[in-house]
PDB file of N, CA and C in Angstrom:
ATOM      1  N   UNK F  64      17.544 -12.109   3.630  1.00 58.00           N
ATOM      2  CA  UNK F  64      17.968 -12.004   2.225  1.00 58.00           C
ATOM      3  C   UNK F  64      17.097 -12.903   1.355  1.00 58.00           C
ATOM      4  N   UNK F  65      16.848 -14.046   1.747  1.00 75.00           N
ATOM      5  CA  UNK F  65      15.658 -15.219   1.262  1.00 75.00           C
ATOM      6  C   UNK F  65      14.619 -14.139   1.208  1.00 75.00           C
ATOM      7  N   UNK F  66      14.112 -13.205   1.771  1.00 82.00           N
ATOM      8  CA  UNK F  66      12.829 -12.741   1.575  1.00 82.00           C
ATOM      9  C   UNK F  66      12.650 -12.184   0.498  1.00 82.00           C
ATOM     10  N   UNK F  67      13.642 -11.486   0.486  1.00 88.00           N
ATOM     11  CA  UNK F  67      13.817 -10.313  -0.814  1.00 88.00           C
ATOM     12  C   UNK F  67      13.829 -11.123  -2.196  1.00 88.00           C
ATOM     13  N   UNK F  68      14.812 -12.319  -2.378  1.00 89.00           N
ATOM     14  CA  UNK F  68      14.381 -12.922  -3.652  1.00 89.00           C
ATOM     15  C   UNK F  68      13.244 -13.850  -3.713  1.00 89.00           C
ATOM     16  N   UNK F  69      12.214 -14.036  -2.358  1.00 90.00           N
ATOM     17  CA  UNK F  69      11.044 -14.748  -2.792  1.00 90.00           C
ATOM     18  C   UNK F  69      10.024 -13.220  -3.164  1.00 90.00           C
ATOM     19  N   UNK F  70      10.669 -12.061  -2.584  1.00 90.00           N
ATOM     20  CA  UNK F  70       9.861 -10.831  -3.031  1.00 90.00           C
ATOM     21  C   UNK F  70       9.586 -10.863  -4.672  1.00 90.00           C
ATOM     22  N   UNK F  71      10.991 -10.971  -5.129  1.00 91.00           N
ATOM     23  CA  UNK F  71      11.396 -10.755  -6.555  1.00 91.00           C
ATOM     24  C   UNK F  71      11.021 -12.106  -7.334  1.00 91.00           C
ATOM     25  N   UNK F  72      10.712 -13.035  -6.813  1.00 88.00           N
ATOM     26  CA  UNK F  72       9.770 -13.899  -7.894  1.00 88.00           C
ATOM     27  C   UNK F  72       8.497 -13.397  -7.360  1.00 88.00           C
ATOM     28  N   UNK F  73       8.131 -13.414  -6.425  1.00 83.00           N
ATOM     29  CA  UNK F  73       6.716 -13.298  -6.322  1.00 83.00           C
ATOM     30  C   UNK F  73       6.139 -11.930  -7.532  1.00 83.00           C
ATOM     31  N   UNK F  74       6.688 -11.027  -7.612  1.00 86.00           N
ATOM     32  CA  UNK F  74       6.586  -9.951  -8.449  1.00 86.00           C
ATOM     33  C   UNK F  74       6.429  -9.998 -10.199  1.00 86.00           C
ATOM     34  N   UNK F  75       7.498 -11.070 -10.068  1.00 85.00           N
ATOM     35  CA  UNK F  75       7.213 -11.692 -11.947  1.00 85.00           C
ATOM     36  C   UNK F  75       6.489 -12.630 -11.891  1.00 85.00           C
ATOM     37  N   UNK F  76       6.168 -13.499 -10.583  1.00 78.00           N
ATOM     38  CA  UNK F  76       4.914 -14.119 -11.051  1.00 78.00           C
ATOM     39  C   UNK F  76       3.816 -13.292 -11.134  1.00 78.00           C
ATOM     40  N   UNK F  77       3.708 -12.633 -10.492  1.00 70.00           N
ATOM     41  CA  UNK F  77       2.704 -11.290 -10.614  1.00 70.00           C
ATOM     42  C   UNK F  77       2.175 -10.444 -12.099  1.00 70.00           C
ATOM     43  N   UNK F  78       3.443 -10.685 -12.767  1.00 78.00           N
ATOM     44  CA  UNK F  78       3.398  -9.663 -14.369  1.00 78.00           C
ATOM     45  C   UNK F  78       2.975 -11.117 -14.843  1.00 78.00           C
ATOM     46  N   UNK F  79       3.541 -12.172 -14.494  1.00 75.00           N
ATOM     47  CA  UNK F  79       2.787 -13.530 -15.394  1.00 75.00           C
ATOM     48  C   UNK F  79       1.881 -13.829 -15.219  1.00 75.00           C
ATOM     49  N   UNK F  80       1.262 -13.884 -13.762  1.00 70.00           N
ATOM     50  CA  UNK F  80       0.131 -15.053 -13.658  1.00 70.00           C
ATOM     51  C   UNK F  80      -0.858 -14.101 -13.097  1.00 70.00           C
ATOM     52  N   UNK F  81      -1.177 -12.370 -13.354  1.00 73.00           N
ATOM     53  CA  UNK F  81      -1.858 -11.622 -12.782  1.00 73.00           C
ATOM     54  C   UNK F  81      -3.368 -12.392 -11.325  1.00 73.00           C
ATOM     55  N   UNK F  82      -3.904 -13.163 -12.814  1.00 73.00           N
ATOM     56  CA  UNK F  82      -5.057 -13.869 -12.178  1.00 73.00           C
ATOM     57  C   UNK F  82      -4.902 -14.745 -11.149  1.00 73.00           C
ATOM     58  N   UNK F  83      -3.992 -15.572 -11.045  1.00 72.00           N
ATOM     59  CA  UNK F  83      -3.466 -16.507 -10.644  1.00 72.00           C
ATOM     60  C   UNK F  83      -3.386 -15.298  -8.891  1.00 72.00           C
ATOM     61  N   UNK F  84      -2.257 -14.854  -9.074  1.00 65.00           N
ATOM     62  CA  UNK F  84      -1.837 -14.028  -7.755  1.00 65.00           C
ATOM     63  C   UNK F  84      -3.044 -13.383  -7.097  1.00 65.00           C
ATOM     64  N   UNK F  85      -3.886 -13.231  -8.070  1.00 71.00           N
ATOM     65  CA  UNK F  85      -5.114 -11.996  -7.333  1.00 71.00           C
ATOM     66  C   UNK F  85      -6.170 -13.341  -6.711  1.00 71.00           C
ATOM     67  N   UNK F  86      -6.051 -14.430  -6.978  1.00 73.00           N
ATOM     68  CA  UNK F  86      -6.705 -15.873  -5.839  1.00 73.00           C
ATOM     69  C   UNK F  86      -5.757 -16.106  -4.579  1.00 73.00           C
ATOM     70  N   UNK F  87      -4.630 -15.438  -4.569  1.00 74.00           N
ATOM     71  CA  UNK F  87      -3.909 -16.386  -3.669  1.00 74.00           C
ATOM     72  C   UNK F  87      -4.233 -15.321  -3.018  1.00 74.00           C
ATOM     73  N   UNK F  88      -4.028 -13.907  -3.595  1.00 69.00           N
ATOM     74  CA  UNK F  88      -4.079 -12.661  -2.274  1.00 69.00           C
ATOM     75  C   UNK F  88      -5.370 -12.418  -1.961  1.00 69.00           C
ATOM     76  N   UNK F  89      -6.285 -13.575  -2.106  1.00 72.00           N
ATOM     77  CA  UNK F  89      -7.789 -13.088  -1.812  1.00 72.00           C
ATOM     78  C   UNK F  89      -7.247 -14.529  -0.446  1.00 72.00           C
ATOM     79  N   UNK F  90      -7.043 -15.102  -0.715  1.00 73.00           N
ATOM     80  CA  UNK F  90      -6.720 -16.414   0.054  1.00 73.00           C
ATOM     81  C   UNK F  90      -5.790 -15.719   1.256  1.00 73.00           C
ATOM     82  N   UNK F  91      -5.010 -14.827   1.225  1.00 70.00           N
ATOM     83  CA  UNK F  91      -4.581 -14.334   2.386  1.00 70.00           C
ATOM     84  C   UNK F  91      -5.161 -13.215   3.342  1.00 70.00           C
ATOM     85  N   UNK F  92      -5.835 -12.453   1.943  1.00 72.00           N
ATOM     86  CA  UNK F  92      -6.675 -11.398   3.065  1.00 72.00           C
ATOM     87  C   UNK F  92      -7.822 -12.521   3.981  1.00 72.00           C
ATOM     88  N   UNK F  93      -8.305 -13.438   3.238  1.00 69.00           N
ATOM     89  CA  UNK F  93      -9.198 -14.223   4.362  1.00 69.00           C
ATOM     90  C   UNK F  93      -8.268 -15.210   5.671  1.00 69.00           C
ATOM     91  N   UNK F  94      -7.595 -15.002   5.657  1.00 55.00           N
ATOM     92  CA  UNK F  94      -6.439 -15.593   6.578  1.00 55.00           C
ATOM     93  C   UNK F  94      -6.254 -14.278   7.805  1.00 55.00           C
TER      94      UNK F  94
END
């Protein structure tokens, strides 16, 4: 159930911090 509401911030941080999220998910595809 924790997943689903770190889903649901992760998602509005997403509409907020577009740029921000598109470093971290470059940071995981290299993981």
């Amino acid at each position: 159930m924790k997943d689903t509401n770190l889903n649901l911030v992760m998602t509005i941080t997403m509409n907020m911090n577009n740029e921000m999220i598109q470093n971290i998910h470059i940071v995981q595809t290299g993981q």
